[in-house]
Amino acid sequence: MIHKAVQVRIYPSKEQETQLAQSFGCARWWWNYALNKSIETYKETSKGLSRAAINALLPILKKAEDTIWLGDCYSQVLQATTLNLTTLNKREVNQEIDIEKLLPKCTNGLVILGKIFYINLVIS
C-alpha cells in the first residue's frame, strides 16, 4: 500500500482564523486538564484514566458554568486530543519514563478534525 501526502497552504478568512485559534486553545486547555486529572488519579490509585473515562468528563465540563466555552469547539477536536494523550501516556508508561514529563509539545499548532483530516496551522 502506497501512502501519499499532499501539502496545501490555506488562507483562512478572519472568521475561520478565529475558529481555528479557538480550536487550538480548547485542545491545549483540554490536554492540560486531562493530563492533570490523569496525574492526580495515578498518584491516588496508581492507575491512570482510560480514554473513555477522560472523554466522559467532556459533557460535564461543557455544561459547567466556567467551561461552557468548550461547547463552541468541535467535539472531535477534543476527543482526538484525548486519543493523543492516552496513546502518548501508554507509550511513556511502558518505557517507564516519569509521567509528569508528558508535555503537549507535539500538539502545538495541530488540530485534528475528523478521522482522517488534520490541520497543522501556522498563522503569520
mmCIF file of N, CA and C in Angstrom:
data_model
loop_
_atom_site.group_PDB
_atom_site.id
_atom_site.type_symbol
_atom_site.label_atom_id
_atom_site.label_comp_id
_atom_site.label_asym_id
_atom_site.label_seq_id
_atom_site.Cartn_x
_atom_site.Cartn_y
_atom_site.Cartn_z
ATOM 1 N N MET A 1 0.840 -1.175 0.000
ATOM 2 C CA MET A 1 0.000 0.000 0.000
ATOM 3 C C MET A 1 0.888 1.242 0.000
ATOM 4 N N ILE A 2 0.603 2.142 -0.887
ATOM 5 C CA ILE A 2 1.369 3.373 -1.006
ATOM 6 C C ILE A 2 0.580 4.504 -0.357
ATOM 7 N N HIS A 3 1.267 5.242 0.496
ATOM 8 C CA HIS A 3 0.651 6.399 1.135
ATOM 9 C C HIS A 3 1.170 7.658 0.465
ATOM 10 N N LYS A 4 0.290 8.571 0.205
ATOM 11 C CA LYS A 4 0.687 9.836 -0.391
ATOM 12 C C LYS A 4 0.301 10.970 0.545
ATOM 13 N N ALA A 5 1.086 11.999 0.522
ATOM 14 C CA ALA A 5 0.791 13.187 1.314
ATOM 15 C C ALA A 5 0.726 14.382 0.381
ATOM 16 N N VAL A 6 -0.218 15.236 0.645
ATOM 17 C CA VAL A 6 -0.367 16.457 -0.129
ATOM 18 C C VAL A 6 -0.305 17.614 0.852
ATOM 19 N N GLN A 7 0.589 18.521 0.607
ATOM 20 C CA GLN A 7 0.709 19.689 1.455
ATOM 21 C C GLN A 7 0.041 20.852 0.740
ATOM 22 N N VAL A 8 -0.948 21.427 1.417
ATOM 23 C CA VAL A 8 -1.728 22.506 0.834
ATOM 24 C C VAL A 8 -1.663 23.703 1.769
ATOM 25 N N ARG A 9 -1.422 24.845 1.226
ATOM 26 C CA ARG A 9 -1.435 26.067 2.030
ATOM 27 C C ARG A 9 -2.829 26.665 1.940
ATOM 28 N N ILE A 10 -3.394 26.963 3.095
ATOM 29 C CA ILE A 10 -4.730 27.544 3.116
ATOM 30 C C ILE A 10 -4.643 28.987 3.583
ATOM 31 N N TYR A 11 -5.585 29.758 3.142
ATOM 32 C CA TYR A 11 -5.684 31.151 3.546
ATOM 33 C C TYR A 11 -7.062 31.355 4.161
ATOM 34 N N PRO A 12 -7.160 31.103 5.465
ATOM 35 C CA PRO A 12 -8.479 31.199 6.092
ATOM 36 C C PRO A 12 -8.943 32.648 6.214
ATOM 37 N N SER A 13 -10.256 32.803 6.206
ATOM 38 C CA SER A 13 -10.829 34.124 6.440
ATOM 39 C C SER A 13 -10.658 34.456 7.921
ATOM 40 N N LYS A 14 -10.987 35.674 8.299
ATOM 41 C CA LYS A 14 -10.850 36.088 9.702
ATOM 42 C C LYS A 14 -11.723 35.221 10.605
ATOM 43 N N GLU A 15 -12.928 34.900 10.140
ATOM 44 C CA GLU A 15 -13.833 34.061 10.929
ATOM 45 C C GLU A 15 -13.256 32.653 11.105
ATOM 46 N N GLN A 16 -12.679 32.117 10.037
ATOM 47 C CA GLN A 16 -12.063 30.797 10.104
ATOM 48 C C GLN A 16 -10.818 30.815 10.984
ATOM 49 N N GLU A 17 -10.043 31.892 10.912
ATOM 50 C CA GLU A 17 -8.878 32.028 11.790
ATOM 51 C C GLU A 17 -9.305 32.018 13.244
ATOM 52 N N THR A 18 -10.398 32.717 13.530
ATOM 53 C CA THR A 18 -10.913 32.757 14.895
ATOM 54 C C THR A 18 -11.330 31.364 15.347
ATOM 55 N N GLN A 19 -12.049 30.645 14.486
ATOM 56 C CA GLN A 19 -12.494 29.293 14.823
ATOM 57 C C GLN A 19 -11.306 28.356 15.023
ATOM 58 N N LEU A 20 -10.302 28.449 14.170
ATOM 59 C CA LEU A 20 -9.113 27.609 14.310
ATOM 60 C C LEU A 20 -8.339 27.945 15.582
ATOM 61 N N ALA A 21 -8.199 29.237 15.857
ATOM 62 C CA ALA A 21 -7.496 29.647 17.078
ATOM 63 C C ALA A 21 -8.242 29.150 18.311
ATOM 64 N N GLN A 22 -9.566 29.208 18.260
ATOM 65 C CA GLN A 22 -10.367 28.714 19.375
ATOM 66 C C GLN A 22 -10.190 27.199 19.521
ATOM 67 N N SER A 23 -10.142 26.490 18.403
ATOM 68 C CA SER A 23 -9.931 25.039 18.452
ATOM 69 C C SER A 23 -8.564 24.708 19.039
ATOM 70 N N PHE A 24 -7.528 25.460 18.628
ATOM 71 C CA PHE A 24 -6.197 25.254 19.199
ATOM 72 C C PHE A 24 -6.206 25.504 20.705
ATOM 73 N N GLY A 25 -6.852 26.588 21.114
ATOM 74 C CA GLY A 25 -6.904 26.921 22.532
ATOM 75 C C GLY A 25 -7.655 25.879 23.338
ATOM 76 N N CYS A 26 -8.787 25.424 22.819
ATOM 77 C CA CYS A 26 -9.567 24.396 23.510
ATOM 78 C C CYS A 26 -8.781 23.092 23.606
ATOM 79 N N ALA A 27 -8.118 22.718 22.520
ATOM 80 C CA ALA A 27 -7.330 21.483 22.522
ATOM 81 C C ALA A 27 -6.189 21.572 23.531
ATOM 82 N N ARG A 28 -5.524 22.710 23.571
ATOM 83 C CA ARG A 28 -4.417 22.894 24.513
ATOM 84 C C ARG A 28 -4.926 22.861 25.954
ATOM 85 N N TRP A 29 -6.058 23.545 26.216
ATOM 86 C CA TRP A 29 -6.629 23.556 27.570
ATOM 87 C C TRP A 29 -7.058 22.148 27.964
ATOM 88 N N TRP A 30 -7.739 21.454 27.053
ATOM 89 C CA TRP A 30 -8.226 20.107 27.346
ATOM 90 C C TRP A 30 -7.059 19.150 27.594
ATOM 91 N N TRP A 31 -5.977 19.275 26.818
ATOM 92 C CA TRP A 31 -4.787 18.441 27.026
ATOM 93 C C TRP A 31 -4.260 18.631 28.448
ATOM 94 N N ASN A 32 -4.068 19.881 28.858
ATOM 95 C CA ASN A 32 -3.529 20.160 30.188
ATOM 96 C C ASN A 32 -4.475 19.687 31.283
ATOM 97 N N TYR A 33 -5.781 19.896 31.097
ATOM 98 C CA TYR A 33 -6.775 19.473 32.090
ATOM 99 C C TYR A 33 -6.778 17.951 32.227
ATOM 100 N N ALA A 34 -6.844 17.247 31.090
ATOM 101 C CA ALA A 34 -6.891 15.785 31.114
ATOM 102 C C ALA A 34 -5.585 15.199 31.662
ATOM 103 N N LEU A 35 -4.465 15.797 31.302
ATOM 104 C CA LEU A 35 -3.177 15.343 31.823
ATOM 105 C C LEU A 35 -3.123 15.518 33.332
ATOM 106 N N ASN A 36 -3.603 16.653 33.830
ATOM 107 C CA ASN A 36 -3.629 16.904 35.263
ATOM 108 C C ASN A 36 -4.515 15.885 35.979
ATOM 109 N N LYS A 37 -5.697 15.605 35.418
ATOM 110 C CA LYS A 37 -6.594 14.608 36.013
ATOM 111 C C LYS A 37 -5.943 13.225 36.015
ATOM 112 N N SER A 38 -5.265 12.881 34.935
ATOM 113 C CA SER A 38 -4.598 11.579 34.849
ATOM 114 C C SER A 38 -3.490 11.463 35.889
ATOM 115 N N ILE A 39 -2.719 12.520 36.044
ATOM 116 C CA ILE A 39 -1.633 12.508 37.031
ATOM 117 C C ILE A 39 -2.191 12.393 38.440
ATOM 118 N N GLU A 40 -3.248 13.166 38.742
ATOM 119 C CA GLU A 40 -3.865 13.093 40.070
ATOM 120 C C GLU A 40 -4.397 11.693 40.353
ATOM 121 N N THR A 41 -5.086 11.115 39.389
ATOM 122 C CA THR A 41 -5.637 9.770 39.561
ATOM 123 C C THR A 41 -4.523 8.751 39.719
ATOM 124 N N TYR A 42 -3.458 8.904 38.958
ATOM 125 C CA TYR A 42 -2.327 7.983 39.051
ATOM 126 C C TYR A 42 -1.676 8.054 40.430
ATOM 127 N N LYS A 43 -1.536 9.256 40.970
ATOM 128 C CA LYS A 43 -0.919 9.410 42.291
ATOM 129 C C LYS A 43 -1.799 8.822 43.385
ATOM 130 N N GLU A 44 -3.132 8.933 43.232
ATOM 131 C CA GLU A 44 -4.050 8.439 44.261
ATOM 132 C C GLU A 44 -4.259 6.932 44.182
ATOM 133 N N THR A 45 -4.363 6.392 42.971
ATOM 134 C CA THR A 45 -4.755 4.989 42.812
ATOM 135 C C THR A 45 -3.696 4.124 42.139
ATOM 136 N N SER A 46 -2.612 4.699 41.686
ATOM 137 C CA SER A 46 -1.566 4.005 40.919
ATOM 138 C C SER A 46 -2.085 3.445 39.600
ATOM 139 N N LYS A 47 -3.203 3.975 39.123
ATOM 140 C CA LYS A 47 -3.750 3.614 37.816
ATOM 141 C C LYS A 47 -4.127 4.895 37.099
ATOM 142 N N GLY A 48 -3.874 4.931 35.819
ATOM 143 C CA GLY A 48 -4.237 6.100 35.028
ATOM 144 C C GLY A 48 -5.697 6.048 34.610
ATOM 145 N N LEU A 49 -6.153 7.101 33.961
ATOM 146 C CA LEU A 49 -7.517 7.150 33.444
ATOM 147 C C LEU A 49 -7.545 6.620 32.015
ATOM 148 N N SER A 50 -8.601 5.915 31.690
ATOM 149 C CA SER A 50 -8.763 5.420 30.325
ATOM 150 C C SER A 50 -9.277 6.542 29.437
ATOM 151 N N ARG A 51 -9.219 6.301 28.144
ATOM 152 C CA ARG A 51 -9.719 7.296 27.192
ATOM 153 C C ARG A 51 -11.207 7.529 27.408
ATOM 154 N N ALA A 52 -11.964 6.457 27.661
ATOM 155 C CA ALA A 52 -13.409 6.589 27.886
ATOM 156 C C ALA A 52 -13.693 7.399 29.146
ATOM 157 N N ALA A 53 -12.908 7.180 30.188
ATOM 158 C CA ALA A 53 -13.112 7.921 31.436
ATOM 159 C C ALA A 53 -12.804 9.404 31.255
ATOM 160 N N ILE A 54 -11.770 9.699 30.491
ATOM 161 C CA ILE A 54 -11.423 11.101 30.248
ATOM 162 C C ILE A 54 -12.482 11.760 29.376
ATOM 163 N N ASN A 55 -12.909 11.069 28.315
ATOM 164 C CA ASN A 55 -13.937 11.632 27.438
ATOM 165 C C ASN A 55 -15.272 11.792 28.149
ATOM 166 N N ALA A 56 -15.523 10.992 29.192
ATOM 167 C CA ALA A 56 -16.764 11.124 29.959
ATOM 168 C C ALA A 56 -16.817 12.449 30.720
ATOM 169 N N LEU A 57 -15.676 13.066 30.931
ATOM 170 C CA LEU A 57 -15.643 14.366 31.612
ATOM 171 C C LEU A 57 -16.086 15.507 30.703
ATOM 172 N N LEU A 58 -16.002 15.302 29.395
ATOM 173 C CA LEU A 58 -16.312 16.375 28.442
ATOM 174 C C LEU A 58 -17.736 16.920 28.565
ATOM 175 N N PRO A 59 -18.781 16.074 28.554
ATOM 176 C CA PRO A 59 -20.136 16.630 28.657
ATOM 177 C C PRO A 59 -20.371 17.393 29.955
ATOM 178 N N ILE A 60 -19.750 16.920 31.023
ATOM 179 C CA ILE A 60 -19.892 17.601 32.314
ATOM 180 C C ILE A 60 -19.257 18.981 32.249
ATOM 181 N N LEU A 61 -18.058 19.052 31.673
ATOM 182 C CA LEU A 61 -17.364 20.337 31.571
ATOM 183 C C LEU A 61 -18.068 21.296 30.618
ATOM 184 N N LYS A 62 -18.651 20.755 29.543
ATOM 185 C CA LYS A 62 -19.342 21.619 28.587
ATOM 186 C C LYS A 62 -20.587 22.253 29.188
ATOM 187 N N LYS A 63 -21.153 21.608 30.212
ATOM 188 C CA LYS A 63 -22.341 22.152 30.874
ATOM 189 C C LYS A 63 -21.989 23.028 32.073
ATOM 190 N N ALA A 64 -20.762 22.930 32.551
ATOM 191 C CA ALA A 64 -20.341 23.728 33.703
ATOM 192 C C ALA A 64 -20.264 25.200 33.315
ATOM 193 N N GLU A 65 -20.566 26.039 34.282
ATOM 194 C CA GLU A 65 -20.649 27.481 34.036
ATOM 195 C C GLU A 65 -19.312 28.080 33.589
ATOM 196 N N ASP A 66 -18.221 27.678 34.236
ATOM 197 C CA ASP A 66 -16.932 28.305 33.933
ATOM 198 C C ASP A 66 -16.235 27.722 32.703
ATOM 199 N N THR A 67 -16.695 26.579 32.195
ATOM 200 C CA THR A 67 -16.085 25.997 30.999
ATOM 201 C C THR A 67 -17.113 25.776 29.894
ATOM 202 N N ILE A 68 -18.141 26.579 29.873
ATOM 203 C CA ILE A 68 -19.186 26.438 28.856
ATOM 204 C C ILE A 68 -18.644 26.726 27.454
ATOM 205 N N TRP A 69 -17.549 27.461 27.370
ATOM 206 C CA TRP A 69 -16.936 27.784 26.080
ATOM 207 C C TRP A 69 -16.399 26.547 25.364
ATOM 208 N N LEU A 70 -16.220 25.436 26.069
ATOM 209 C CA LEU A 70 -15.791 24.199 25.409
ATOM 210 C C LEU A 70 -16.849 23.693 24.434
ATOM 211 N N GLY A 71 -18.096 24.084 24.641
ATOM 212 C CA GLY A 71 -19.175 23.680 23.750
ATOM 213 C C GLY A 71 -19.067 24.303 22.374
ATOM 214 N N ASP A 72 -18.307 25.387 22.238
ATOM 215 C CA ASP A 72 -18.127 26.044 20.942
ATOM 216 C C ASP A 72 -17.120 25.317 20.056
ATOM 217 N N CYS A 73 -16.355 24.437 20.644
ATOM 218 C CA CYS A 73 -15.324 23.695 19.906
ATOM 219 C C CYS A 73 -15.917 22.376 19.403
ATOM 220 N N TYR A 74 -15.459 21.917 18.249
ATOM 221 C CA TYR A 74 -15.905 20.630 17.732
ATOM 222 C C TYR A 74 -15.493 19.521 18.699
ATOM 223 N N SER A 75 -16.406 18.606 18.972
ATOM 224 C CA SER A 75 -16.119 17.535 19.924
ATOM 225 C C SER A 75 -15.000 16.621 19.429
ATOM 226 N N GLN A 76 -14.879 16.459 18.106
ATOM 227 C CA GLN A 76 -13.833 15.590 17.572
ATOM 228 C C GLN A 76 -12.440 16.138 17.852
ATOM 229 N N VAL A 77 -12.316 17.438 17.942
ATOM 230 C CA VAL A 77 -11.021 18.041 18.266
ATOM 231 C C VAL A 77 -10.602 17.607 19.665
ATOM 232 N N LEU A 78 -11.531 17.692 20.610
ATOM 233 C CA LEU A 78 -11.217 17.339 21.992
ATOM 234 C C LEU A 78 -11.026 15.831 22.148
ATOM 235 N N GLN A 79 -11.823 15.043 21.449
ATOM 236 C CA GLN A 79 -11.680 13.593 21.532
ATOM 237 C C GLN A 79 -10.368 13.131 20.906
ATOM 238 N N ALA A 80 -9.947 13.770 19.837
ATOM 239 C CA ALA A 80 -8.659 13.431 19.226
ATOM 240 C C ALA A 80 -7.511 13.820 20.152
ATOM 241 N N THR A 81 -7.675 14.914 20.872
ATOM 242 C CA THR A 81 -6.672 15.315 21.854
ATOM 243 C C THR A 81 -6.566 14.267 22.953
ATOM 244 N N THR A 82 -7.715 13.748 23.398
ATOM 245 C CA THR A 82 -7.718 12.682 24.397
ATOM 246 C C THR A 82 -7.018 11.439 23.862
ATOM 247 N N LEU A 83 -7.294 11.089 22.616
ATOM 248 C CA LEU A 83 -6.648 9.924 22.000
ATOM 249 C C LEU A 83 -5.135 10.108 21.957
ATOM 250 N N ASN A 84 -4.681 11.292 21.566
ATOM 251 C CA ASN A 84 -3.239 11.568 21.533
ATOM 252 C C ASN A 84 -2.631 11.462 22.926
ATOM 253 N N LEU A 85 -3.328 11.990 23.928
ATOM 254 C CA LEU A 85 -2.819 11.957 25.299
ATOM 255 C C LEU A 85 -2.730 10.530 25.816
ATOM 256 N N THR A 86 -3.785 9.747 25.646
ATOM 257 C CA THR A 86 -3.765 8.382 26.170
ATOM 258 C C THR A 86 -2.756 7.505 25.427
ATOM 259 N N THR A 87 -2.602 7.729 24.125
ATOM 260 C CA THR A 87 -1.602 6.978 23.362
ATOM 261 C C THR A 87 -0.197 7.318 23.844
ATOM 262 N N LEU A 88 0.071 8.602 24.009
ATOM 263 C CA LEU A 88 1.380 9.027 24.497
ATOM 264 C C LEU A 88 1.608 8.531 25.914
ATOM 265 N N ASN A 89 0.570 8.591 26.728
ATOM 266 C CA ASN A 89 0.666 8.142 28.111
ATOM 267 C C ASN A 89 1.030 6.662 28.169
ATOM 268 N N LYS A 90 0.395 5.842 27.340
ATOM 269 C CA LYS A 90 0.710 4.409 27.316
ATOM 270 C C LYS A 90 2.153 4.173 26.897
ATOM 271 N N ARG A 91 2.604 4.899 25.888
ATOM 272 C CA ARG A 91 3.989 4.733 25.431
ATOM 273 C C ARG A 91 4.975 5.153 26.508
ATOM 274 N N GLU A 92 4.696 6.262 27.160
ATOM 275 C CA GLU A 92 5.612 6.763 28.185
ATOM 276 C C GLU A 92 5.642 5.830 29.388
ATOM 277 N N VAL A 93 4.477 5.328 29.811
ATOM 278 C CA VAL A 93 4.431 4.441 30.968
ATOM 279 C C VAL A 93 5.119 3.116 30.651
ATOM 280 N N ASN A 94 4.923 2.599 29.444
ATOM 281 C CA ASN A 94 5.577 1.345 29.066
ATOM 282 C C ASN A 94 7.093 1.487 29.032
ATOM 283 N N GLN A 95 7.586 2.676 28.745
ATOM 284 C CA GLN A 95 9.025 2.905 28.738
ATOM 285 C C GLN A 95 9.525 3.338 30.111
ATOM 286 N N GLU A 96 8.623 3.383 31.085
ATOM 287 C CA GLU A 96 8.933 3.732 32.468
ATOM 288 C C GLU A 96 9.617 5.088 32.581
ATOM 289 N N ILE A 97 9.071 6.058 31.889
ATOM 290 C CA ILE A 97 9.541 7.431 31.980
ATOM 291 C C ILE A 97 8.576 8.183 32.880
ATOM 292 N N ASP A 98 9.069 9.168 33.600
ATOM 293 C CA ASP A 98 8.255 9.916 34.551
ATOM 294 C C ASP A 98 6.989 10.455 33.886
ATOM 295 N N ILE A 99 5.830 10.168 34.480
ATOM 296 C CA ILE A 99 4.547 10.554 33.893
ATOM 297 C C ILE A 99 4.372 12.070 33.852
ATOM 298 N N GLU A 100 5.045 12.786 34.716
ATOM 299 C CA GLU A 100 4.881 14.240 34.750
ATOM 300 C C GLU A 100 5.635 14.948 33.632
ATOM 301 N N LYS A 101 6.412 14.220 32.852
ATOM 302 C CA LYS A 101 7.135 14.831 31.740
ATOM 303 C C LYS A 101 6.325 14.842 30.452
ATOM 304 N N LEU A 102 5.052 14.438 30.515
ATOM 305 C CA LEU A 102 4.200 14.422 29.325
ATOM 306 C C LEU A 102 3.775 15.848 29.008
ATOM 307 N N LEU A 103 4.474 16.462 28.091
ATOM 308 C CA LEU A 103 4.178 17.840 27.720
ATOM 309 C C LEU A 103 3.506 17.880 26.360
ATOM 310 N N PRO A 104 2.662 18.892 26.123
ATOM 311 C CA PRO A 104 1.948 18.957 24.843
ATOM 312 C C PRO A 104 2.789 19.523 23.704
ATOM 313 N N LYS A 105 4.057 19.180 23.633
ATOM 314 C CA LYS A 105 4.925 19.702 22.579
ATOM 315 C C LYS A 105 4.431 19.286 21.196
ATOM 316 N N CYS A 106 3.982 18.053 21.087
ATOM 317 C CA CYS A 106 3.618 17.534 19.770
ATOM 318 C C CYS A 106 2.260 18.037 19.309
ATOM 319 N N THR A 107 1.500 18.734 20.146
ATOM 320 C CA THR A 107 0.167 19.160 19.734
ATOM 321 C C THR A 107 0.084 20.652 19.457
ATOM 322 N N ASN A 108 1.181 21.379 19.601
ATOM 323 C CA ASN A 108 1.129 22.810 19.296
ATOM 324 C C ASN A 108 0.913 23.015 17.810
ATOM 325 N N GLY A 109 -0.156 23.714 17.459
ATOM 326 C CA GLY A 109 -0.423 24.020 16.063
ATOM 327 C C GLY A 109 -1.067 22.897 15.288
ATOM 328 N N LEU A 110 -1.470 21.813 15.955
ATOM 329 C CA LEU A 110 -2.088 20.686 15.266
ATOM 330 C C LEU A 110 -3.486 20.473 15.809
ATOM 331 N N VAL A 111 -4.461 20.516 14.924
ATOM 332 C CA VAL A 111 -5.838 20.234 15.305
ATOM 333 C C VAL A 111 -6.351 19.134 14.403
ATOM 334 N N ILE A 112 -6.930 18.112 15.007
ATOM 335 C CA ILE A 112 -7.474 17.005 14.237
ATOM 336 C C ILE A 112 -8.969 17.220 14.088
ATOM 337 N N LEU A 113 -9.419 17.252 12.846
ATOM 338 C CA LEU A 113 -10.826 17.448 12.538
ATOM 339 C C LEU A 113 -11.318 16.197 11.819
ATOM 340 N N GLY A 114 -12.009 15.356 12.518
ATOM 341 C CA GLY A 114 -12.495 14.133 11.899
ATOM 342 C C GLY A 114 -11.477 13.019 11.970
ATOM 343 N N LYS A 115 -11.763 11.948 11.263
ATOM 344 C CA LYS A 115 -10.930 10.753 11.370
ATOM 345 C C LYS A 115 -9.657 10.819 10.541
ATOM 346 N N ILE A 116 -9.693 11.460 9.387
ATOM 347 C CA ILE A 116 -8.513 11.431 8.518
ATOM 348 C C ILE A 116 -8.011 12.816 8.147
ATOM 349 N N PHE A 117 -8.586 13.845 8.694
ATOM 350 C CA PHE A 117 -8.238 15.201 8.295
ATOM 351 C C PHE A 117 -7.675 15.949 9.487
ATOM 352 N N TYR A 118 -6.495 16.506 9.328
ATOM 353 C CA TYR A 118 -5.947 17.339 10.383
ATOM 354 C C TYR A 118 -5.283 18.552 9.761
ATOM 355 N N ILE A 119 -5.153 19.583 10.584
ATOM 356 C CA ILE A 119 -4.550 20.829 10.131
ATOM 357 C C ILE A 119 -3.372 21.140 11.033
ATOM 358 N N ASN A 120 -2.234 21.356 10.436
ATOM 359 C CA ASN A 120 -1.064 21.850 11.140
ATOM 360 C C ASN A 120 -0.908 23.293 10.682
ATOM 361 N N LEU A 121 -1.352 24.227 11.487
ATOM 362 C CA LEU A 121 -1.520 25.604 11.054
ATOM 363 C C LEU A 121 -0.468 26.513 11.664
ATOM 364 N N VAL A 122 0.076 27.364 10.844
ATOM 365 C CA VAL A 122 0.969 28.425 11.294
ATOM 366 C C VAL A 122 0.391 29.722 10.765
ATOM 367 N N ILE A 123 -0.074 30.571 11.677
ATOM 368 C CA ILE A 123 -0.635 31.863 11.280
ATOM 369 C C ILE A 123 0.440 32.909 11.473
ATOM 370 N N SER A 124 0.788 33.577 10.405
ATOM 371 C CA SER A 124 1.858 34.577 10.493
ATOM 372 C C SER A 124 1.287 35.969 10.451
#
